[in-house]
CSV table of C-alpha atoms in Angstrom, one decimal:
chain,number,residue,atom,x,y,z
A,292,ILE,CA,4.0,87.0,-57.7
A,293,ASP,CA,3.0,86.1,-61.3
A,294,TRP,CA,5.9,85.7,-63.7
A,295,THR,CA,3.9,84.4,-66.6
A,296,ASP,CA,4.4,87.6,-68.6
A,297,ILE,CA,8.1,86.7,-68.8
A,298,GLY,CA,7.7,82.9,-69.2
A,299,GLY,CA,7.8,82.0,-65.6
A,300,PRO,CA,5.3,80.4,-63.1
A,301,ASP,CA,2.3,82.1,-61.4
A,302,TYR,CA,2.7,82.0,-57.6
A,303,THR,CA,-0.4,84.0,-56.8
A,304,ASP,CA,-2.3,81.1,-55.4
A,305,VAL,CA,0.6,79.3,-53.7
A,306,PRO,CA,0.5,79.4,-49.9
A,307,SER,CA,2.7,82.1,-48.3
A,308,ASP,CA,3.8,79.9,-45.4
A,309,ALA,CA,6.1,76.8,-45.5
A,310,TYR,CA,4.5,73.6,-46.7
A,311,ARG,CA,5.4,70.0,-47.7
A,312,PHE,CA,4.8,69.0,-51.3
A,313,HIS,CA,5.6,66.3,-53.9
A,314,PRO,CA,8.0,67.2,-56.7
A,315,ASP,CA,5.4,66.6,-59.4
A,316,ARG,CA,3.0,69.0,-57.7
A,317,PRO,CA,5.1,71.8,-56.2
A,318,PHE,CA,2.3,74.3,-55.8
A,319,SER,CA,0.0,71.9,-53.9
A,320,PRO,CA,0.6,71.4,-50.2
A,321,ASP,CA,0.7,67.7,-49.2
A,322,PRO,CA,1.4,66.8,-45.6
A,323,ASN,CA,3.1,63.6,-46.9
A,324,GLY,CA,5.2,65.4,-49.4
A,325,VAL,CA,8.9,64.6,-49.5
A,326,LEU,CA,10.0,68.2,-49.9
A,327,ILE,CA,9.4,71.5,-48.0
A,328,GLU,CA,8.7,74.8,-49.8
A,329,LEU,CA,9.8,77.9,-47.9
A,330,PRO,CA,8.3,80.6,-50.0
A,331,THR,CA,10.1,83.9,-50.4
A,332,THR,CA,8.4,86.5,-48.1
A,333,VAL,CA,6.6,89.0,-50.2
A,334,GLY,CA,3.8,91.3,-49.0
A,335,PHE,CA,2.4,94.7,-48.5
A,336,LEU,CA,3.9,97.4,-46.3
A,337,ARG,CA,0.4,98.1,-44.9
A,338,GLY,CA,-2.9,96.4,-45.2
A,339,SER,CA,-4.0,92.8,-45.5
A,340,GLU,CA,-2.6,90.4,-48.1
A,341,SER,CA,-6.0,88.8,-48.4
A,342,THR,CA,-7.6,92.1,-49.4
A,343,LEU,CA,-4.8,93.7,-51.4
A,344,GLY,CA,-3.4,90.6,-53.1
A,345,PRO,CA,-6.5,89.8,-55.2
A,346,LEU,CA,-7.0,93.4,-56.0
A,347,ARG,CA,-3.4,93.9,-57.2
A,348,THR,CA,-3.7,90.7,-59.3
A,349,LYS,CA,-6.8,92.0,-61.0
A,350,LEU,CA,-5.1,95.3,-61.7
A,351,GLU,CA,-2.0,93.5,-63.0
A,352,ARG,CA,-4.1,91.3,-65.4
A,353,GLY,CA,-6.7,93.9,-66.3
A,354,SER,CA,-7.1,96.4,-69.1
A,355,MET,CA,-5.4,99.1,-67.0
A,356,ARG,CA,-2.1,97.2,-66.6
A,357,GLY,CA,-0.2,99.3,-69.1
A,358,PHE,CA,-1.1,102.7,-67.6
A,359,GLY,CA,1.1,102.7,-64.5
A,360,VAL,CA,-1.7,102.3,-62.0
A,361,ILE,CA,0.3,99.8,-59.9
A,362,GLY,CA,3.3,102.0,-59.8
A,363,ALA,CA,1.3,105.0,-58.8
A,364,LEU,CA,-0.5,103.1,-56.0
A,365,ASP,CA,2.9,101.7,-54.9
A,366,ARG,CA,4.5,105.2,-54.7
A,367,LEU,CA,1.5,106.5,-52.8
A,368,GLY,CA,1.9,103.6,-50.3
A,369,VAL,CA,-1.7,102.4,-51.0
A,370,MET,CA,-0.5,99.1,-52.5
A,371,ALA,CA,3.2,99.0,-51.8
A,372,ARG,CA,4.4,95.4,-52.2
A,373,ARG,CA,7.9,94.5,-51.2
A,374,TRP,CA,10.2,91.5,-50.8
A,375,LEU,CA,11.9,90.7,-47.5
A,376,SER,CA,15.2,91.2,-49.3
A,377,PRO,CA,17.7,94.0,-48.9
A,378,GLU,CA,18.4,93.6,-52.6
A,379,VAL,CA,15.1,95.3,-53.5
A,380,SER,CA,13.8,96.8,-50.2
A,381,THR,CA,15.3,99.4,-47.9
A,382,GLY,CA,16.1,98.6,-44.3
A,383,GLN,CA,13.0,100.5,-43.1
A,384,GLU,CA,10.8,98.7,-45.7
A,385,LEU,CA,12.1,95.3,-44.4
A,386,ILE,CA,11.0,96.3,-40.9
A,387,ARG,CA,7.6,97.7,-42.0
A,388,LEU,CA,6.9,94.6,-44.1
A,389,ALA,CA,7.7,92.2,-41.3
A,390,ASP,CA,5.7,94.2,-38.8
A,391,ASN,CA,2.7,94.3,-41.1
A,392,LEU,CA,2.8,90.7,-42.1
A,393,VAL,CA,3.2,89.5,-38.5
A,394,SER,CA,0.3,91.8,-37.4
A,395,HIS,CA,-1.9,90.1,-40.0
A,396,GLY,CA,-1.0,86.6,-38.8
A,397,ARG,CA,2.1,85.5,-40.9
A,398,ARG,CA,3.9,82.9,-38.9
A,399,ARG,CA,7.2,82.6,-40.8
A,400,LEU,CA,9.3,85.2,-42.6
A,401,ASP,CA,12.2,84.4,-44.9
A,402,LEU,CA,14.9,87.1,-45.4
A,403,THR,CA,16.6,86.3,-48.7
A,404,PHE,CA,19.4,87.6,-50.9
A,405,HIS,CA,21.9,86.2,-53.3
A,406,SER,CA,25.3,85.6,-51.7
A,407,CYS,CA,27.1,87.0,-54.8
A,408,THR,CA,25.3,90.3,-54.1
A,409,LEU,CA,27.9,91.0,-51.5
A,410,LEU,CA,30.5,91.4,-54.2
A,411,PRO,CA,30.2,94.9,-55.7
A,412,GLY,CA,29.4,94.7,-59.4
A,413,ALA,CA,28.4,91.0,-59.4
A,414,THR,CA,24.7,91.8,-59.4
A,415,PRO,CA,22.6,94.8,-60.3
A,416,PHE,CA,21.9,95.4,-56.6
A,417,ILE,CA,25.4,96.6,-55.4
A,418,ALA,CA,27.6,98.6,-57.6
A,419,ASP,CA,30.3,99.7,-55.1
A,420,ASP,CA,31.4,99.6,-51.5
A,421,ALA,CA,28.9,102.3,-50.4
A,422,ASP,CA,26.0,100.2,-51.8
A,423,ARG,CA,27.4,97.2,-49.9
A,424,THR,CA,27.5,99.2,-46.7
A,425,ARG,CA,23.9,100.2,-47.2
A,426,PHE,CA,23.0,96.6,-47.9
A,427,LEU,CA,24.7,95.3,-44.8
A,428,ASP,CA,23.2,98.1,-42.7
A,429,ALA,CA,19.7,97.1,-43.9
A,430,ILE,CA,20.4,93.5,-42.8
A,431,ARG,CA,21.8,94.6,-39.4
A,432,GLY,CA,18.8,96.9,-38.8
A,433,PHE,CA,16.3,94.2,-39.7
A,434,LEU,CA,18.0,91.6,-37.5
A,435,ARG,CA,18.1,94.1,-34.6
A,436,PHE,CA,14.4,94.7,-35.1
A,437,ALA,CA,13.7,90.9,-35.2
A,438,VAL,CA,15.7,90.2,-32.0
A,439,GLU,CA,14.1,93.1,-30.2
A,440,SER,CA,10.6,92.0,-31.4
A,441,GLY,CA,11.1,88.5,-30.1
A,442,PHE,CA,11.3,86.7,-33.4
A,443,GLU,CA,12.6,83.2,-33.2
A,444,PHE,CA,15.2,82.1,-35.7
A,445,ARG,CA,15.4,78.7,-37.4
A,446,THR,CA,17.8,77.0,-39.7
A,447,LEU,CA,16.5,75.0,-42.6
A,448,GLN,CA,17.5,71.8,-40.8
A,449,GLN,CA,15.4,72.9,-37.7
A,450,LEU,CA,12.5,73.7,-39.9
A,451,GLY,CA,12.7,70.3,-41.5
A,452,ARG,CA,12.7,68.6,-38.1
A,453,GLU,CA,9.7,70.7,-36.9
A,454,PHE,CA,7.8,69.5,-40.0
A,455,ASP,CA,8.7,65.9,-39.3
A,456,GLN,CA,7.7,66.2,-35.7
A,457,ALA,CA,4.4,67.8,-36.6
A,458,ARG,CA,3.5,64.8,-38.8
A,459,GLY,CA,4.8,62.3,-36.2
A,460,GLY,CA,7.8,61.1,-38.2
A,461,ALA,CA,11.6,61.0,-37.7
A,462,SER,CA,13.7,63.8,-39.1
A,463,ARG,CA,15.3,63.3,-42.6
A,464,ALA,CA,17.1,66.6,-42.3
């Protein structure tokens, strides 16, 4: 995701899988880095990130960006990019995204949401109890899919230990 239009960073060339890094170079993987980045899972509901990602970036930065091309391609499902988050994706989209990413070789997925979203009215994502029910149902459905598909779950502490073991060091987690 490129947030430069609103004053943020450009993540388009950052690895999509977890990696170690040094604080002064957060976008550059370094096997000896002291921190671990676990990128938010974002991808396409169908197709390959390696093909669709660069094409979408060109469209977002090109002369056609103000003409709604991206929105039209998204609605048509041709270039539908979603976050693995029930805040902005339906339960079915969470499943489709995970299934597509794994089928294209993604090794880790990170389901994310803000904890305050569970309080109706605290964020723009849930206005009332019906929205919260929909939100929790999306999480339940995704987790059911993940369990039935054989996904393995990790805590952040376990992930840190795995990274330390991979480089032959003791865990700092």
